[in-house]
PDB file of C-alpha atoms in Angstrom:
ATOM      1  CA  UNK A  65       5.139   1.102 -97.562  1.00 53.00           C
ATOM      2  CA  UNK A  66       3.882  -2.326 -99.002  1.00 66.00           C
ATOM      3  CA  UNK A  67       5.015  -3.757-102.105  1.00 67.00           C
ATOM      4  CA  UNK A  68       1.788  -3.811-104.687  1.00 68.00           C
ATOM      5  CA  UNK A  69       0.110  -7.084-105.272  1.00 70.00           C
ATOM      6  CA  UNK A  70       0.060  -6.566-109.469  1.00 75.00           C
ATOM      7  CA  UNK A  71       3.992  -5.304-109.039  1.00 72.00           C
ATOM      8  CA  UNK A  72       4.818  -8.436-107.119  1.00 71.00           C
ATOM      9  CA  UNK A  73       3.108 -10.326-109.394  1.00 78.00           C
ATOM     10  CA  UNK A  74       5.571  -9.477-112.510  1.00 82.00           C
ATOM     11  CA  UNK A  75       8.795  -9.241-110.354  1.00 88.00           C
ATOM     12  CA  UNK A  76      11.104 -11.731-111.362  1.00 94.00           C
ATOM     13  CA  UNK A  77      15.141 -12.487-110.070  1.00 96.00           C
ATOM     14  CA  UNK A  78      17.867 -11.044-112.038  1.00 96.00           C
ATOM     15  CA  UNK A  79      19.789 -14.220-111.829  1.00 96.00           C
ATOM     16  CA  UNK A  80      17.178 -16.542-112.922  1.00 96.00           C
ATOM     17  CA  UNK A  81      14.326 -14.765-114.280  1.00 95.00           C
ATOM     18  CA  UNK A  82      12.375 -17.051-111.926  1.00 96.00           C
ATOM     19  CA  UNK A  83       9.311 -15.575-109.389  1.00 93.00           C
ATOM     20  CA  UNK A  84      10.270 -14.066-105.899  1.00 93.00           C
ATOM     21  CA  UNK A  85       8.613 -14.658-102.826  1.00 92.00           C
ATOM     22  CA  UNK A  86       7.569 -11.403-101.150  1.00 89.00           C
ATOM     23  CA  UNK A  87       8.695 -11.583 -97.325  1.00 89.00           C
ATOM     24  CA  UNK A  88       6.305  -9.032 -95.173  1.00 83.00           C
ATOM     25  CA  UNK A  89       7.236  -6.288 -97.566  1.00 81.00           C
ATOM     26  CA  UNK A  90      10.825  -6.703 -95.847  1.00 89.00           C
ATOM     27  CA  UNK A  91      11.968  -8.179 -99.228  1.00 93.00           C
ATOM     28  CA  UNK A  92      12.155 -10.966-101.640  1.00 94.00           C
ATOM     29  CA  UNK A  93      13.343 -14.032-101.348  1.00 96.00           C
ATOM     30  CA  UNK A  94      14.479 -16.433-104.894  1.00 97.00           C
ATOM     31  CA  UNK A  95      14.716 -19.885-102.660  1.00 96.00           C
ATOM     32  CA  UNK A  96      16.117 -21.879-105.572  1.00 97.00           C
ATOM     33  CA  UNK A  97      19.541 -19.339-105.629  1.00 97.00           C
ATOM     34  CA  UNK A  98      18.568 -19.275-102.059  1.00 97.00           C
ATOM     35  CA  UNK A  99      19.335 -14.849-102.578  1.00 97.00           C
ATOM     36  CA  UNK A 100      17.896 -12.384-100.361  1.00 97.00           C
ATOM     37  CA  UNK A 101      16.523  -9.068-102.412  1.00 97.00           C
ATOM     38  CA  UNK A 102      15.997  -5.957 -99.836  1.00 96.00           C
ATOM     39  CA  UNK A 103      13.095  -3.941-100.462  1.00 92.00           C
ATOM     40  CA  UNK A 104      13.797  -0.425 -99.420  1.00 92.00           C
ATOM     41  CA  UNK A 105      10.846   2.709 -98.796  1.00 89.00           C
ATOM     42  CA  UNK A 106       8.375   0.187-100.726  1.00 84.00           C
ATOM     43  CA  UNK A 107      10.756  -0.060-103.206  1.00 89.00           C
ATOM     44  CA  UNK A 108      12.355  -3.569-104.485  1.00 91.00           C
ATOM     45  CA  UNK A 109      16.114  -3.440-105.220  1.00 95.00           C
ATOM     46  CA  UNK A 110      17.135  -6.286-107.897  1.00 95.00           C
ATOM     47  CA  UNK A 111      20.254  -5.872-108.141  1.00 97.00           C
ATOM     48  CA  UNK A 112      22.437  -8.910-108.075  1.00 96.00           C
ATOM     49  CA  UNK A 113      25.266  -7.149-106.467  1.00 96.00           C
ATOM     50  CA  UNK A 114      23.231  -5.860-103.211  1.00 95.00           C
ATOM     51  CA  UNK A 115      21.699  -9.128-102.657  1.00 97.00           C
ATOM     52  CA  UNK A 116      22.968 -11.856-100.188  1.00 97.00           C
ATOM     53  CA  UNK A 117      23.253 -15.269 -99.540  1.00 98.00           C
ATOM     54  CA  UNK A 118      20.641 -16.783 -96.989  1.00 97.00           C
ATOM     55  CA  UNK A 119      22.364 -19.690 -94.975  1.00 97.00           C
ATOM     56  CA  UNK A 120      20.162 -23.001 -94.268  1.00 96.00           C
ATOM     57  CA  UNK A 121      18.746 -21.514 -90.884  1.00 96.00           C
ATOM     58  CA  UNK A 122      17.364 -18.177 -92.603  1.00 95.00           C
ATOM     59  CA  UNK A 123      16.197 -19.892 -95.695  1.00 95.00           C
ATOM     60  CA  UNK A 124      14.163 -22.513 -93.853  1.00 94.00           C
ATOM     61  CA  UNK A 125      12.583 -19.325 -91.726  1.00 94.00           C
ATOM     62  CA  UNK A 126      12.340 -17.124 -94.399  1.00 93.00           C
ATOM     63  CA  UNK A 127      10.045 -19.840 -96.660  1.00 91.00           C
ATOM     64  CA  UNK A 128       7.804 -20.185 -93.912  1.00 91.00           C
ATOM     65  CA  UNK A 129       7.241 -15.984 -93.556  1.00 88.00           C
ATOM     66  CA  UNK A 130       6.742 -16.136 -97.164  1.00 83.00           C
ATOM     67  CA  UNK A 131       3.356 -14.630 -98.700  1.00 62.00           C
ATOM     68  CA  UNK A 132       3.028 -15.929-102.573  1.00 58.00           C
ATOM     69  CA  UNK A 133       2.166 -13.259-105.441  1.00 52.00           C
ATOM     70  CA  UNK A 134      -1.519 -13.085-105.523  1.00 44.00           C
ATOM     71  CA  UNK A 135      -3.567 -13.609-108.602  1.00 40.00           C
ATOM     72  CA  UNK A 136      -4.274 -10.105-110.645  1.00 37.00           C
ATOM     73  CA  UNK A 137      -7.059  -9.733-112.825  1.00 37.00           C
ATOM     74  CA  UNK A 138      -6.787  -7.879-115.779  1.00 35.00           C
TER      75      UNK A 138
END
């Protein structure tokens, strides 16, 4: 299951309130905490305490995977 465009597009990081980037609906990414957010059946988890750290390798591959929220109409 993919993660909706328009639901991607108001998803923002528990810790920061800042946007995600959505990682081939594997799961979202907040590179300025530098946390990993698993996405599980489709579905995002945000919770602070299942996310992880991403080291300097993972980040650096994990912001070139990334796909950025596209723009929703109203």
């Amino acid at each position: 299951m993919s993660v909706d465009a328009r639901l991607h597009s108001i998803l923002a990081c528990p810790q920061d309130k800042g946007p995600l980037l959505l990682i081939q609906d594997e799961l979202l990414y907040n590179p300025r905490l530098r946390r990993v957010y698993p996405i599980e059946n489709g579905i995002p988890v945000l919770l602070i305490d299942d996310a992880r750290d991403a080291d300097e390798a993972e980040h650096a591959d994990i912001v070139a995977r990334a796909v950025e929220p596209a723009a929703v109409a109203d």
